[in-house]
XYZ file of C-alpha atoms in Angstrom:
151
model
C 51.119 55.138 -12.547
C 54.153 56.962 -11.157
C 56.412 55.295 -13.708
C 54.113 56.417 -16.517
C 53.908 59.931 -15.066
C 57.701 60.264 -14.946
C 58.565 58.585 -18.226
C 55.707 59.389 -20.587
C 54.414 62.799 -21.487
C 50.638 62.768 -21.658
C 47.797 65.175 -21.232
C 45.499 65.329 -18.177
C 42.673 63.426 -19.908
C 44.867 60.353 -20.418
C 46.091 60.537 -16.823
C 42.478 60.680 -15.580
C 41.520 57.690 -17.745
C 44.385 55.648 -16.323
C 43.432 56.548 -12.729
C 39.754 55.744 -13.366
C 40.722 52.423 -14.978
C 42.852 51.486 -11.958
C 40.013 52.364 -9.569
C 37.472 50.342 -11.566
C 39.748 47.278 -11.623
C 40.263 47.601 -7.871
C 36.509 47.757 -7.275
C 35.897 44.749 -9.535
C 38.531 42.792 -7.592
C 36.813 43.706 -4.297
C 33.444 42.575 -5.609
C 34.788 39.048 -6.162
C 36.154 38.773 -2.631
C 33.916 37.106 -0.032
C 33.669 39.767 2.667
C 30.316 38.642 4.150
C 31.795 36.417 6.931
C 34.072 39.219 8.108
C 31.179 41.672 8.260
C 29.001 39.114 10.073
C 31.652 38.534 12.748
C 31.666 42.201 13.668
C 27.876 42.291 13.996
C 27.724 39.558 16.674
C 26.926 40.771 20.180
C 28.003 38.990 23.334
C 25.431 39.335 26.103
C 26.992 38.826 29.539
C 24.752 37.266 32.207
C 25.479 36.558 35.898
C 23.584 35.043 38.847
C 21.518 38.196 39.381
C 19.833 37.563 36.004
C 18.053 34.459 37.331
C 14.542 34.407 35.825
C 15.322 37.602 33.904
C 14.517 38.291 30.278
C 17.083 39.430 27.730
C 16.738 40.431 24.089
C 19.069 39.041 21.456
C 19.447 38.690 17.717
C 20.078 35.518 15.752
C 23.850 34.983 15.818
C 24.355 36.676 19.188
C 26.178 34.858 21.968
C 24.771 34.615 25.495
C 27.553 34.189 28.070
C 26.316 32.944 31.458
C 28.847 33.077 34.324
C 27.930 31.433 37.654
C 29.778 30.645 40.884
C 30.509 26.958 41.403
C 32.313 24.860 44.011
C 32.873 21.344 42.728
C 34.784 20.337 45.882
C 31.323 20.020 47.533
C 30.128 17.835 44.661
C 27.835 20.511 43.273
C 28.170 21.724 39.708
C 26.071 23.572 37.146
C 24.361 21.322 34.617
C 22.302 22.208 31.565
C 18.786 20.907 32.167
C 16.884 22.401 29.245
C 18.415 23.756 26.062
C 15.957 24.637 23.290
C 16.800 23.762 19.695
C 17.107 27.492 18.827
C 20.259 27.617 20.972
C 23.635 25.923 20.590
C 26.180 25.443 23.388
C 29.441 26.766 21.912
C 31.653 26.728 25.003
C 31.639 25.434 28.582
C 34.665 26.295 30.715
C 35.757 26.624 34.338
C 37.734 29.682 35.406
C 39.754 28.966 38.532
C 41.935 31.878 39.634
C 42.638 30.363 43.070
C 46.182 29.588 44.238
C 47.316 26.050 43.468
C 46.488 23.575 46.207
C 43.705 25.675 47.759
C 41.020 23.167 48.728
C 37.320 24.025 48.827
C 37.561 27.312 46.964
C 34.867 28.405 44.577
C 35.461 29.134 40.923
C 33.407 30.313 37.938
C 31.530 28.157 35.454
C 30.996 29.814 32.078
C 28.522 28.695 29.438
C 28.350 30.331 26.010
C 25.282 29.794 23.876
C 24.734 30.993 20.306
C 21.225 31.961 19.223
C 20.448 30.069 15.997
C 16.774 30.957 15.449
C 14.379 33.685 16.439
C 11.638 33.228 19.026
C 11.105 33.056 22.778
C 13.083 30.435 24.683
C 14.329 29.453 28.153
C 17.770 28.235 29.086
C 17.591 26.208 32.319
C 20.520 25.223 34.519
C 20.620 23.315 37.818
C 23.282 23.447 40.537
C 23.229 19.929 41.863
C 25.148 16.785 42.649
C 24.571 14.697 39.556
C 24.463 11.412 41.485
C 21.761 12.549 43.926
C 18.118 11.966 43.050
C 16.838 14.220 45.856
C 16.014 17.608 44.326
C 15.388 19.431 47.627
C 18.813 21.095 47.619
C 18.866 21.942 43.925
C 19.410 25.557 42.892
C 17.959 26.598 39.559
C 18.929 29.264 37.077
C 16.618 30.261 34.232
C 17.165 32.807 31.528
C 14.378 33.865 29.189
C 15.655 34.961 25.774
C 13.543 36.817 23.235
C 15.423 36.604 19.975
C 14.750 38.161 16.605
C 16.458 38.194 13.227
């Protein structure tokens, strides 16, 4: 456009037509680009949940991520295990965050579960803090989260 403006003498109507034509071609190009995944990524919420949310109810939308962070001390043999995971939910990440100095024995750390809501409805995520080899459930701690999800 600038080259034309400098090198060709034309009236304002022609200049406007050229600018409009450039804008229309830009908009047509944008319409063929797949921008839906980018927009969807920005709409996802991450709902942070900690021990205090035990037996609590949270609201979520399909596509949201529920992040549950719990204290854990595997040096005692106890660890958090998923006991019940409804089909409307998908485990997307399970990690341990250990910020303790190297070589520190017996220190607690954090266990983080991330679940993505795939379908709407009411559901429960159930976790147990147990020694997986023990059959005695007297010392088992439970964590339940009730999720009401909608589209």
